[in-house]
PDB file of C-alpha atoms in Angstrom:
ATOM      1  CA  UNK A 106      38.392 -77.206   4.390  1.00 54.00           C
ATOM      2  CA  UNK A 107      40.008 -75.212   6.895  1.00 51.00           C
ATOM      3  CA  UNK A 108      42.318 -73.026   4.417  1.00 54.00           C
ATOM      4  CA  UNK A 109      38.372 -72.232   2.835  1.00 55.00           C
ATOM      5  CA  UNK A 110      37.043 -71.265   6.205  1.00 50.00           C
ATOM      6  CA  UNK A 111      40.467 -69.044   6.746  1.00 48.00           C
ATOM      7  CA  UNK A 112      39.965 -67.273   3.311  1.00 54.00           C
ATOM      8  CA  UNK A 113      36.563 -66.537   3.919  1.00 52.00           C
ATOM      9  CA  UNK A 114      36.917 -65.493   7.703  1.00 51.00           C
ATOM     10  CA  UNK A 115      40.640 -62.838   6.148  1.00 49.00           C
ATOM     11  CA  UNK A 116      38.148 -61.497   3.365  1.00 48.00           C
ATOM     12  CA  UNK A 117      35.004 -60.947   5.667  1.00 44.00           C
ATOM     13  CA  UNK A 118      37.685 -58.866   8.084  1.00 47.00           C
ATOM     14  CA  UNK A 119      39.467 -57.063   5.175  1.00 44.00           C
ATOM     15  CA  UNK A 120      35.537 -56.000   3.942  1.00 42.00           C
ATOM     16  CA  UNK A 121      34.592 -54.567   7.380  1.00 42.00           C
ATOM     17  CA  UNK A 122      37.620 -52.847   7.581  1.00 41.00           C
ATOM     18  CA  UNK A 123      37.458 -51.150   4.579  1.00 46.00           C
ATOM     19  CA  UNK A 124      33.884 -49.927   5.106  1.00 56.00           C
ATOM     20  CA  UNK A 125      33.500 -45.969   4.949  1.00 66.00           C
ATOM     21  CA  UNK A 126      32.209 -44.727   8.123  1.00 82.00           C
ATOM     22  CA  UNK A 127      28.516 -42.962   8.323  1.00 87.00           C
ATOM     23  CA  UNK A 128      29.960 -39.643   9.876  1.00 92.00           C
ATOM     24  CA  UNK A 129      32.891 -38.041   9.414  1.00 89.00           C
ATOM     25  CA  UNK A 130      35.465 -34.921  10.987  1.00 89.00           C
ATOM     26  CA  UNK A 131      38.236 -33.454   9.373  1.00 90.00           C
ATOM     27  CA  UNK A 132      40.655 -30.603  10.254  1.00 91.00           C
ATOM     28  CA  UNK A 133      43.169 -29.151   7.582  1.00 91.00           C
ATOM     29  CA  UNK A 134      45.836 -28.699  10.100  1.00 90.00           C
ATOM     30  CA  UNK A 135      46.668 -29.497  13.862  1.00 89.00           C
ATOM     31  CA  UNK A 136      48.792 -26.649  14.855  1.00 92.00           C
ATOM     32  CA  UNK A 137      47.867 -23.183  14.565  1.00 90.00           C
ATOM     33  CA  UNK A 138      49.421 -19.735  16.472  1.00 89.00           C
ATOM     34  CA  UNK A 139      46.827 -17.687  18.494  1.00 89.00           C
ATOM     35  CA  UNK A 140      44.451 -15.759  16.359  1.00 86.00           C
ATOM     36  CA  UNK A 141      44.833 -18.220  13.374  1.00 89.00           C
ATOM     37  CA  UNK A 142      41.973 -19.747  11.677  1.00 90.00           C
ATOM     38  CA  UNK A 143      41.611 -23.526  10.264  1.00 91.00           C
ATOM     39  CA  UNK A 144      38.823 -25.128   8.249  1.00 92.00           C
ATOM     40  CA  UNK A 145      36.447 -28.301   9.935  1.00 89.00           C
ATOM     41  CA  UNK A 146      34.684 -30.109   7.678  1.00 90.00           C
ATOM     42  CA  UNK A 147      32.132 -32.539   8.645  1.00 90.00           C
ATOM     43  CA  UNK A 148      30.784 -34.964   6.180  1.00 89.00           C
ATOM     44  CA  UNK A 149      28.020 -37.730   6.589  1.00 89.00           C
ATOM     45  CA  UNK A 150      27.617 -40.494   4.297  1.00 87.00           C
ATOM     46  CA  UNK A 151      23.617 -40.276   4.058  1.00 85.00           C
ATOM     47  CA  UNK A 152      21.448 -37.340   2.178  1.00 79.00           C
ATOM     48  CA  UNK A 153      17.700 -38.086   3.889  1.00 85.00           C
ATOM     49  CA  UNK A 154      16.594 -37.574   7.277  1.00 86.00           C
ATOM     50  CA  UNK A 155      20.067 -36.073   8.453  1.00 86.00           C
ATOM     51  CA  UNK A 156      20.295 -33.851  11.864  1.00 87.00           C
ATOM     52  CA  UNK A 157      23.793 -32.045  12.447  1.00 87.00           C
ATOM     53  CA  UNK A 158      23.087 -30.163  15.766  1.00 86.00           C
ATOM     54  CA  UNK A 159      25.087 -27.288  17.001  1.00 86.00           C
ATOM     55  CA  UNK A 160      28.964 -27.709  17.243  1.00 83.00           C
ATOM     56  CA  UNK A 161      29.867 -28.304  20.741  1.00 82.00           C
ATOM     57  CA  UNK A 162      33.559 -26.466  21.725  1.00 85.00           C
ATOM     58  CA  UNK A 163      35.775 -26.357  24.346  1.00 82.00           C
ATOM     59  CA  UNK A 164      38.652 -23.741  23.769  1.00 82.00           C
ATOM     60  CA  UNK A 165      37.770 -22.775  20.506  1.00 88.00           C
ATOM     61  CA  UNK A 166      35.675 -20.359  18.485  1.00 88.00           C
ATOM     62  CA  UNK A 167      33.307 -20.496  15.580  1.00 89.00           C
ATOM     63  CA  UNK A 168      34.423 -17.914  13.406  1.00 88.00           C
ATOM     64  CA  UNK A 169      31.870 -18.519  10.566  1.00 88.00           C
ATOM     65  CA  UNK A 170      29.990 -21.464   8.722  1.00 86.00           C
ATOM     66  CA  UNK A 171      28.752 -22.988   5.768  1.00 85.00           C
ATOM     67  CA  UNK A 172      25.413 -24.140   5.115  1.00 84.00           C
ATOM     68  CA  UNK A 173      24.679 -27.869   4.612  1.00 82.00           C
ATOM     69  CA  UNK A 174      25.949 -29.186   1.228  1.00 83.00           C
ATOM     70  CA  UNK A 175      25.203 -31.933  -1.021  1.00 84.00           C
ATOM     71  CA  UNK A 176      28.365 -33.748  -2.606  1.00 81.00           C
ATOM     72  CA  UNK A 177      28.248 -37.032  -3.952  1.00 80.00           C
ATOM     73  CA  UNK A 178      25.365 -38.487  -2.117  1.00 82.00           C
ATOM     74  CA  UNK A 179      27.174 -37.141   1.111  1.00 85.00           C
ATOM     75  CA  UNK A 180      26.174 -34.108   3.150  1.00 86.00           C
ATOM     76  CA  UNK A 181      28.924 -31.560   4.229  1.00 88.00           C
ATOM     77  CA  UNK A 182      29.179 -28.825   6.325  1.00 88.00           C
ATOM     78  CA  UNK A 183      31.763 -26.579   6.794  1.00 91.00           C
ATOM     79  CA  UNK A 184      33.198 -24.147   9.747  1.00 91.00           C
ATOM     80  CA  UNK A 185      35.991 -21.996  10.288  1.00 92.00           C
ATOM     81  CA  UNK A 186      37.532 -22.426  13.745  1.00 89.00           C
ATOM     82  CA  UNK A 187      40.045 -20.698  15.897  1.00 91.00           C
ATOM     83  CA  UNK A 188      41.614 -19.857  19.391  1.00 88.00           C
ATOM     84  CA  UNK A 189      42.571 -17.104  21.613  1.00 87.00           C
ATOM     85  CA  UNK A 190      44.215 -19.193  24.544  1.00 87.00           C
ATOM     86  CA  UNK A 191      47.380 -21.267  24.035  1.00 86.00           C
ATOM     87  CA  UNK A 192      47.461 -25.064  24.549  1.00 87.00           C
ATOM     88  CA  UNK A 193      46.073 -28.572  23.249  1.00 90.00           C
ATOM     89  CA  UNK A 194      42.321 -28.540  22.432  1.00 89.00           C
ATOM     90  CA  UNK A 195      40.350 -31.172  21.621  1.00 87.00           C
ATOM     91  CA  UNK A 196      37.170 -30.995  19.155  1.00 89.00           C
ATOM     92  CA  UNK A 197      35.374 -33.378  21.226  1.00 91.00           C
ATOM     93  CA  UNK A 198      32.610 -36.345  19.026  1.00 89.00           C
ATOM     94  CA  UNK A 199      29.549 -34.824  17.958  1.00 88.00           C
ATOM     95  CA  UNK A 200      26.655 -36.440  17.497  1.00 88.00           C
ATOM     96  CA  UNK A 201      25.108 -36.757  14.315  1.00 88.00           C
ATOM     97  CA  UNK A 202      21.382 -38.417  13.848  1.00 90.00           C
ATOM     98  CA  UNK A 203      21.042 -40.152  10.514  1.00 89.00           C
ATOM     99  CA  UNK A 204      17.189 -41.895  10.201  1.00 88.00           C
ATOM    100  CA  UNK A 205      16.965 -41.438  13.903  1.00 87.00           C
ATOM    101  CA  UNK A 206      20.093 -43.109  14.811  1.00 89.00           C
ATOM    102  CA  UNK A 207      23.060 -41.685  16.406  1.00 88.00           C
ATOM    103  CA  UNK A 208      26.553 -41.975  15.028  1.00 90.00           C
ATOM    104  CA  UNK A 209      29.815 -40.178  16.773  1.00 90.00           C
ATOM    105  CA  UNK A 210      32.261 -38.663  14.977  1.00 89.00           C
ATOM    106  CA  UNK A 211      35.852 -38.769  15.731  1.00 89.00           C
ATOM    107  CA  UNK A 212      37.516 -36.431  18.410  1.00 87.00           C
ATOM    108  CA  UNK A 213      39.957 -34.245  16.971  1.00 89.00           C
ATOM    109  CA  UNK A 214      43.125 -32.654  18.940  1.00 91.00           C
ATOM    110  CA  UNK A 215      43.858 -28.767  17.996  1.00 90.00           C
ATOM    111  CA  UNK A 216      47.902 -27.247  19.477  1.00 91.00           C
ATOM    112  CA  UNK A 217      47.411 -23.202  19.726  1.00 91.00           C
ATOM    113  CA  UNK A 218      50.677 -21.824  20.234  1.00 89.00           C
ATOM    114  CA  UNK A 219      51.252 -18.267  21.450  1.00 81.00           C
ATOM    115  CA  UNK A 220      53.238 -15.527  18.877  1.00 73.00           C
ATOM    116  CA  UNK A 221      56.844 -15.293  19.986  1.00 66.00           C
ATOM    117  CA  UNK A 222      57.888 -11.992  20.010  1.00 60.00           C
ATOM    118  CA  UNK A 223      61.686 -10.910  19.713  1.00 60.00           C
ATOM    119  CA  UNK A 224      62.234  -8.386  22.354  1.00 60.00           C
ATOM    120  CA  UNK A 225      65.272  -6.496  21.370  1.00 64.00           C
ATOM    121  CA  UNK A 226      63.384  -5.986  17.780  1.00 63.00           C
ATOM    122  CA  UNK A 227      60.951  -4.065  19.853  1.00 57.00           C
ATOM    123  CA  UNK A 228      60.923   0.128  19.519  1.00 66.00           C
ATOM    124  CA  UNK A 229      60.882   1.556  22.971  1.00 64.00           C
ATOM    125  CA  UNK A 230      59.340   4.884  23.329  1.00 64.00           C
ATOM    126  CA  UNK A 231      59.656   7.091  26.051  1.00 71.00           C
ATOM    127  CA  UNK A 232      56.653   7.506  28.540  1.00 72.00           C
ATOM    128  CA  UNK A 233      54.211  10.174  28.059  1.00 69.00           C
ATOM    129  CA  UNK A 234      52.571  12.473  30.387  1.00 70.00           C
ATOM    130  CA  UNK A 235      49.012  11.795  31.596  1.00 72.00           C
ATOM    131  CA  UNK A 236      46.410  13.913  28.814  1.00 70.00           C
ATOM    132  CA  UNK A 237      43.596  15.156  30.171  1.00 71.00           C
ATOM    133  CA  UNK A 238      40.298  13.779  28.627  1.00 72.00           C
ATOM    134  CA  UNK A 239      38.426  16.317  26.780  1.00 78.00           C
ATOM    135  CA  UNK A 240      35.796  18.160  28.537  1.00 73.00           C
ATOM    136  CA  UNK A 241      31.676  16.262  27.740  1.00 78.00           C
ATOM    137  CA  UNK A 242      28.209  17.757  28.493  1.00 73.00           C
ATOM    138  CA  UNK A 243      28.540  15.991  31.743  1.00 76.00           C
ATOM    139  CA  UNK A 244      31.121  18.033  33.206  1.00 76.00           C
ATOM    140  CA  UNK A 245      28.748  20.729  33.241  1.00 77.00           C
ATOM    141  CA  UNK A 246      25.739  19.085  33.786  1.00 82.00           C
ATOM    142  CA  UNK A 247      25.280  20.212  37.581  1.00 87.00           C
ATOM    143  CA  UNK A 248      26.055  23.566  36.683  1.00 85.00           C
ATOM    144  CA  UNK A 249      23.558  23.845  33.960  1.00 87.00           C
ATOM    145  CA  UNK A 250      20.764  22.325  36.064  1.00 87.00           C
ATOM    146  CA  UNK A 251      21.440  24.720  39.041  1.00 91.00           C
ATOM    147  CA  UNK A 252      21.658  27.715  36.232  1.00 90.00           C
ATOM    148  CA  UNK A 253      17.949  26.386  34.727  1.00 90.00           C
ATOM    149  CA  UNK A 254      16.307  26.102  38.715  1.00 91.00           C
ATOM    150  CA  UNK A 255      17.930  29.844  39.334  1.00 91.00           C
ATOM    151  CA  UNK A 256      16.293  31.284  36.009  1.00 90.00           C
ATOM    152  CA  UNK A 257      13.056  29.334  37.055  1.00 91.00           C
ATOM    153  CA  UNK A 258      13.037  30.681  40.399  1.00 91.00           C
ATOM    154  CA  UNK A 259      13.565  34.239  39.242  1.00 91.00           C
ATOM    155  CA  UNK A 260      11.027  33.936  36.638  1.00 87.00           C
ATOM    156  CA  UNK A 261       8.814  32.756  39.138  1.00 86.00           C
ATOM    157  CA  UNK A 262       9.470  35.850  41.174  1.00 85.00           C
ATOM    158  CA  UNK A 263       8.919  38.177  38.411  1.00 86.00           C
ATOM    159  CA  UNK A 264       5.394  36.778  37.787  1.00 83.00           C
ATOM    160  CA  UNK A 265       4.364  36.725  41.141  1.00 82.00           C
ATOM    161  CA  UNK A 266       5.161  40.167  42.024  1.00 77.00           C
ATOM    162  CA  UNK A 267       5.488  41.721  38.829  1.00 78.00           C
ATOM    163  CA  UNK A 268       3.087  40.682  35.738  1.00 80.00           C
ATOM    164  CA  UNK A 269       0.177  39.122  38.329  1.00 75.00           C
ATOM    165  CA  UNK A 270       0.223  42.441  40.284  1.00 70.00           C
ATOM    166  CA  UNK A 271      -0.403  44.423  36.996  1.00 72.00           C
ATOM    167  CA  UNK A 272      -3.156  41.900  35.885  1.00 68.00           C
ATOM    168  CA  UNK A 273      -4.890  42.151  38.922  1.00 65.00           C
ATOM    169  CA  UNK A 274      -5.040  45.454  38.603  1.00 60.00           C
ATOM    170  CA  UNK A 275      -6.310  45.981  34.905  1.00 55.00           C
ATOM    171  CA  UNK A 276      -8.425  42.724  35.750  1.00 56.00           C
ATOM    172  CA  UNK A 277     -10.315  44.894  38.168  1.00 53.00           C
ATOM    173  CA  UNK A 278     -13.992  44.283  37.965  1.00 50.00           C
ATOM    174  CA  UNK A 279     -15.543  46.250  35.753  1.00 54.00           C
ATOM    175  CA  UNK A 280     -18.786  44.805  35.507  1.00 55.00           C
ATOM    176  CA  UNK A 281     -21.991  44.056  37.150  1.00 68.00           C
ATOM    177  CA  UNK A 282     -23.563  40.718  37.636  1.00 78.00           C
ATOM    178  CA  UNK A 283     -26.249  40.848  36.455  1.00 85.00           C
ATOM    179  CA  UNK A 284     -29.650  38.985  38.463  1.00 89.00           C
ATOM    180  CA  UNK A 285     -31.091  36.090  37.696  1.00 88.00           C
ATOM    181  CA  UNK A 286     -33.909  36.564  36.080  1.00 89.00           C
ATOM    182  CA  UNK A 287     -32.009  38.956  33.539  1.00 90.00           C
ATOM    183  CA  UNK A 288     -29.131  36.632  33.063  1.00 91.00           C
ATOM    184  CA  UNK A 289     -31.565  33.863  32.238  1.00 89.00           C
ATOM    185  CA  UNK A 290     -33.237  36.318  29.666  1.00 92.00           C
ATOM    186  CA  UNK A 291     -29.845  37.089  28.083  1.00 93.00           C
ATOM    187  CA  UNK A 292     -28.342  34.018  27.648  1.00 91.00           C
ATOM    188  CA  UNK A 293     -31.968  32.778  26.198  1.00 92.00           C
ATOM    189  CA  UNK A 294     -31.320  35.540  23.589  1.00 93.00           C
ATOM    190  CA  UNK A 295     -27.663  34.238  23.155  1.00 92.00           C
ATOM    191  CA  UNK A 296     -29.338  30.626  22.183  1.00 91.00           C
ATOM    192  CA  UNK A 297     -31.081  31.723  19.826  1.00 92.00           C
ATOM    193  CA  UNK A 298     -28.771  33.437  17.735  1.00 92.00           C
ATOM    194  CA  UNK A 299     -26.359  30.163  17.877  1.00 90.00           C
ATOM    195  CA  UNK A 300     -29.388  28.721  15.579  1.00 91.00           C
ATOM    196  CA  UNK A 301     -28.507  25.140  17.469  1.00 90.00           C
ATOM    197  CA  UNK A 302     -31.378  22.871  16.187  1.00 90.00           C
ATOM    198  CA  UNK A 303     -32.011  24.964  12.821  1.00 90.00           C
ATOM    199  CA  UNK A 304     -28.208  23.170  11.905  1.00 92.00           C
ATOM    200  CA  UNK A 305     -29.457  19.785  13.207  1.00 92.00           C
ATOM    201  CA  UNK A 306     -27.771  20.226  16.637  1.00 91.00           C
ATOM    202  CA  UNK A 307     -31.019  19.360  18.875  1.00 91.00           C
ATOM    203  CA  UNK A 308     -29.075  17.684  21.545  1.00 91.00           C
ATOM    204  CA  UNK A 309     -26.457  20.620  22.296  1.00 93.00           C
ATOM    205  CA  UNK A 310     -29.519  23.078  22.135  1.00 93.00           C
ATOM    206  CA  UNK A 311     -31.909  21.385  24.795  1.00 92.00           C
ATOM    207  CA  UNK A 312     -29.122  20.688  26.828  1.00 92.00           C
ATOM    208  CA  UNK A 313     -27.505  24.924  26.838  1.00 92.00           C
ATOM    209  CA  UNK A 314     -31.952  25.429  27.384  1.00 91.00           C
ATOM    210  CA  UNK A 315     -32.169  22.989  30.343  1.00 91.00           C
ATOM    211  CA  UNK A 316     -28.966  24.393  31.927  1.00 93.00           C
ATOM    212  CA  UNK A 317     -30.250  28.141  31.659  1.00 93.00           C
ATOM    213  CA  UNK A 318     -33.365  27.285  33.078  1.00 91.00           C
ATOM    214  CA  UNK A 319     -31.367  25.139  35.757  1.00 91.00           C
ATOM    215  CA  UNK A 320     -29.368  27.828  36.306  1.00 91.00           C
ATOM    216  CA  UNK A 321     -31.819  30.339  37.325  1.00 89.00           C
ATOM    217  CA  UNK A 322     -33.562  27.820  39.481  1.00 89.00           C
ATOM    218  CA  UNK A 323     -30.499  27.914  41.212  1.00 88.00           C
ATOM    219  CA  UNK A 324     -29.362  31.452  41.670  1.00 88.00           C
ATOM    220  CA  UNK A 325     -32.931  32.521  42.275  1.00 86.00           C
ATOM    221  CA  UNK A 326     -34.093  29.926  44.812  1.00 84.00           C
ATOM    222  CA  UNK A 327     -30.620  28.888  45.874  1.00 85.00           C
ATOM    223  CA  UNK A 328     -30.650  25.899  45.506  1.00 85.00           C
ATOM    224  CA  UNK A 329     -27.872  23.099  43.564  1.00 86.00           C
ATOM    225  CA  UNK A 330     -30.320  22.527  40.637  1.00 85.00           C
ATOM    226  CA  UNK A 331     -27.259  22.074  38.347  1.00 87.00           C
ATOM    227  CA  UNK A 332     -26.493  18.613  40.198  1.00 86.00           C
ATOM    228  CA  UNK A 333     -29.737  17.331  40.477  1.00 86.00           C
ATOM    229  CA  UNK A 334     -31.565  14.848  38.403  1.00 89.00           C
ATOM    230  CA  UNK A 335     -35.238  15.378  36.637  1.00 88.00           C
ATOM    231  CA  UNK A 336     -37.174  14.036  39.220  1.00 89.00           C
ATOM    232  CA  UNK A 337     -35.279  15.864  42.043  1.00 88.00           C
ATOM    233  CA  UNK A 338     -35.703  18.827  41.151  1.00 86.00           C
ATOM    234  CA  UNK A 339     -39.497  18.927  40.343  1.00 87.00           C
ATOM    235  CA  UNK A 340     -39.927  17.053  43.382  1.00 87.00           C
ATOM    236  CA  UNK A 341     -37.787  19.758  45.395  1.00 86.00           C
ATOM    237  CA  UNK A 342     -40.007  22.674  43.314  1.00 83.00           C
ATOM    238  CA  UNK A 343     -43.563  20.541  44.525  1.00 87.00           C
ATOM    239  CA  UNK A 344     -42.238  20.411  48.261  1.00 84.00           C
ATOM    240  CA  UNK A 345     -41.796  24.536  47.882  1.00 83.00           C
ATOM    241  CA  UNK A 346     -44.950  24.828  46.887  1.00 81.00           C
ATOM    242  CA  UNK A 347     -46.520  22.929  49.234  1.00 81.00           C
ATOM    243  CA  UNK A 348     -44.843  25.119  52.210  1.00 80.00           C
ATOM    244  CA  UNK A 349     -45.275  28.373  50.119  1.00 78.00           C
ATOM    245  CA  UNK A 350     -42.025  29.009  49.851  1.00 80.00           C
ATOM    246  CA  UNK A 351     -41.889  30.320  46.300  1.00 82.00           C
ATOM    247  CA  UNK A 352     -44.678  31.501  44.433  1.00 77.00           C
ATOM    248  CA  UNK A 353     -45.758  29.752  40.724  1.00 81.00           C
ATOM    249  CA  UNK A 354     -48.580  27.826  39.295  1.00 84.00           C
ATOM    250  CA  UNK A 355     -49.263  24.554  39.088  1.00 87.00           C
ATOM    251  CA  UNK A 356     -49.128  25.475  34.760  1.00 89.00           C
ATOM    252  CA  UNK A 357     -45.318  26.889  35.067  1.00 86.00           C
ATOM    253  CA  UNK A 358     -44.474  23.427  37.332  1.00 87.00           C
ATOM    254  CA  UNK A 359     -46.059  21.017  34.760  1.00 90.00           C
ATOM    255  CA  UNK A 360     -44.103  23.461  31.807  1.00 89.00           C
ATOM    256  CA  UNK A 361     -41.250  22.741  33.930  1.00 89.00           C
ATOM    257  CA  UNK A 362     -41.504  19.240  33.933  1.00 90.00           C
ATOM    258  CA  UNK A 363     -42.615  18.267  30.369  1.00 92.00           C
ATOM    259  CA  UNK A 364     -39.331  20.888  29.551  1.00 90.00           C
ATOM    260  CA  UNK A 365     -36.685  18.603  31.253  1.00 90.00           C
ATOM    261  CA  UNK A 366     -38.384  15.367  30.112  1.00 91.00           C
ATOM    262  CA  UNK A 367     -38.439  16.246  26.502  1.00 91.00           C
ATOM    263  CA  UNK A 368     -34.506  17.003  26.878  1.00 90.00           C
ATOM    264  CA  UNK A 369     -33.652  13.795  28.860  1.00 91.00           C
ATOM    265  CA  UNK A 370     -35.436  12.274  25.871  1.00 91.00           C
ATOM    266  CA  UNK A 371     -33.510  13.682  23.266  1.00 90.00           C
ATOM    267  CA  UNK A 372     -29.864  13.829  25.028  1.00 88.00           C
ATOM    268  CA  UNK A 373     -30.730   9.562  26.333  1.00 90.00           C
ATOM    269  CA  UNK A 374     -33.160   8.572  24.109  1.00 85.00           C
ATOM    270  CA  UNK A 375     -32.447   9.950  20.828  1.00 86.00           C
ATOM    271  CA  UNK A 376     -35.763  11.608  20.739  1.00 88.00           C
ATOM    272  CA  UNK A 377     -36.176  14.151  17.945  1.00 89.00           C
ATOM    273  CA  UNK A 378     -39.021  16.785  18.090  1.00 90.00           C
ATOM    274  CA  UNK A 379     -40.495  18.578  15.604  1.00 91.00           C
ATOM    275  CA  UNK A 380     -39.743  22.924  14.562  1.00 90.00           C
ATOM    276  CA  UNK A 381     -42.991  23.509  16.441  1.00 92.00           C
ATOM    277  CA  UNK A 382     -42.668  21.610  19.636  1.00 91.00           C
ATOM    278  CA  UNK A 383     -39.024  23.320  19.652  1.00 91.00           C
ATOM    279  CA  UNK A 384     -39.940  26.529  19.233  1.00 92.00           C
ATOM    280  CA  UNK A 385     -42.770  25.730  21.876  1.00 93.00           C
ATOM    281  CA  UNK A 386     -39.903  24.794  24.866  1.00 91.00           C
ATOM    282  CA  UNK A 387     -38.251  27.788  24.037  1.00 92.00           C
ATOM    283  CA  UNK A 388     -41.513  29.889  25.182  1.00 94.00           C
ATOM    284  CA  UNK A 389     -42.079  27.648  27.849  1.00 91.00           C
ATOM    285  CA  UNK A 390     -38.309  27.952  28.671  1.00 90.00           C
ATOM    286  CA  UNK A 391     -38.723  32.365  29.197  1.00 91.00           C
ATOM    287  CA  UNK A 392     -41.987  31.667  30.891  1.00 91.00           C
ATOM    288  CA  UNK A 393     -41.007  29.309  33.581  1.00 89.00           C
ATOM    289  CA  UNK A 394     -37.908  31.838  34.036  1.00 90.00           C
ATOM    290  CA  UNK A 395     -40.349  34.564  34.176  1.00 88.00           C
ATOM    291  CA  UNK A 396     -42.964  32.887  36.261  1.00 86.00           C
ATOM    292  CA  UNK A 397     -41.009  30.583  39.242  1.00 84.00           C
ATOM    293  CA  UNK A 398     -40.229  33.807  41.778  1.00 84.00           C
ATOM    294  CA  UNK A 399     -39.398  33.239  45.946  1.00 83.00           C
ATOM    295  CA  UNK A 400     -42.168  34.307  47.743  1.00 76.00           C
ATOM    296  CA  UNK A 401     -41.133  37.363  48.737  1.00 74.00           C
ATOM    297  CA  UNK A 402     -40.617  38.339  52.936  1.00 66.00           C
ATOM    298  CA  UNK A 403     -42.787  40.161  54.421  1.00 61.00           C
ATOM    299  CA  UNK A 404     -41.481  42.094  57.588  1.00 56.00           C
ATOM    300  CA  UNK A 405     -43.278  42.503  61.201  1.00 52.00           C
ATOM    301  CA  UNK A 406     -43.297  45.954  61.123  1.00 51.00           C
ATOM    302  CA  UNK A 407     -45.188  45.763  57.591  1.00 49.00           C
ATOM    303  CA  UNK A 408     -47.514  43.786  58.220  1.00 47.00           C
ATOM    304  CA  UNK A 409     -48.449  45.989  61.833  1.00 46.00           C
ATOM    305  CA  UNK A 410     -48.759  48.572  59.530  1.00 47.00           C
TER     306      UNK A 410
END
């Protein structure tokens, strides 16, 4: 009974023993010069639900690697390896996850040795002089910069007191402005031969007839009708009527008026008026122009007389 227990208890042993392991490391060589390359394989003993994470070193250098192979019913992966320092390196255990378990591989010791190198087979040369490195845009750069501010500089100094002087003296005025009233009339006559709203451009045109009109208000009466809204400006025009300070009907005012409505309406609201009513603000346009005057000053010594 005891010799059966024995047998059993030796085979048991001799089966564990003999079991492959579920990870795996192997190098093709232990000793390798500086610079020299060897092959790690890693094999694991499982094909589902394997995780190889990134090889840890200490020492050595990954040179390249193989994707994850299938042999057998085993998964491999392969890397080439090497060193540039000399001494005794260890591949330390990696951890490999098979089915969410971890297994360890075996550490692995690596001996870099350094090249020997056989002095008296060594040429000696004699030393050279010291070249001088070849001359680069930045050598000059400081040079060229204070070269482009000079030119700049003297260009600047030409204009100034050369080609301005001459401009300013063929750019001598040689015109007249003209008043007012007779630069509201021409530019009038200018908008019309644009033919704005005959070509479907209604906006542009009531705004270039709103901004003549505007414009005289405001070289004739002197006043910033450019800036001012709708409403400030009739109400401006009502409070010089009311202290006689120009001179206009009530019929030129309410021209005024439904003028710079209908063009808020078409450059805000969209508004689109008919050839007719058009052709109607243009007239009103030249009359208000014609019509809203300063009341002129009367002297003293006229009105003694």
């Amino acid at each position: 009974m005891k010799k059966q227990i024995l047998y059993i208890l030796l085979l048991v042993s001799t089966i564990s023993f003999a079991q492959k392991p579920m990870v795996k490391a192997e190098i093709d060589t232990i000793n390798i010069r500086i610079g020299e390359q060897f092959n790690l394989k890693i094999s694991v003993d499982e094909t589902q639900n394997v995780i190889i994470p990134k090889l840890e070193l200490r020492g050595l250098e990954i040179i390249d690697s193989t994707k994850t192979d299938t042999v057998k019913n085993s998964l491999i992966r392969k890397y080439i390896l090497t060193g540039f320092d000399s001494g005794a390196f260890y591949i330390p255990q990696q951890q490999i996850f098979v089915k969410n378990q971890a297994f360890l591989t075996d550490s692995l010791l690596v001996n870099v040795a350094t090249i020997a190198i056989d002095t008296t087979k060594v040429k000696k040369f004699p030393i050279k002089s010291i070249k001088s490195e070849p001359y680069t845009f930045d050598d000059f750069r400081i040079y060229v910069y204070i070269l482009l501010a000079a030119l700049a500089i003297i260009g600047f100094w030409i204009y100034w007191f050369v080609i301005r002087k001459r401009k300013e003296e063929v750019e001598e005025a040689t015109y007249r402005a003209l008043p007012p009233y007779e630069e509201a009339i021409f530019k009038l006559n200018e908008l019309d031969e644009k033919l704005l709203w005959q070509n479907n451009k209604v906006k542009e045109y009531y705004s270039e007839l709103t901004e003549i009109v505007r414009g005289y208000i405001e070289r004739e009466l002197k006043v910033p009708a450019l800036e001012k809204t709708t409403d400030q400006v009739l109400d401006m025009l009502k409070d010089f009527k009311d202290s006689e300070v120009i001179q206009t009907s009530e019929d030129t005012i309410k021209k005024l008026r439904d003028l710079l409505r209908e063009a808020d309406l078409v450059k805000f609201a969209k508004s689109k008026p008919l050839a007719l009513e058009i052709e109607e603000d243009r007239k009103d346009a030249q009359d208000i122009v014609s019509s809203l005057k300063p009341k002129p000053i009367i002297e003293e010594d006229d009105e003694l007389e």
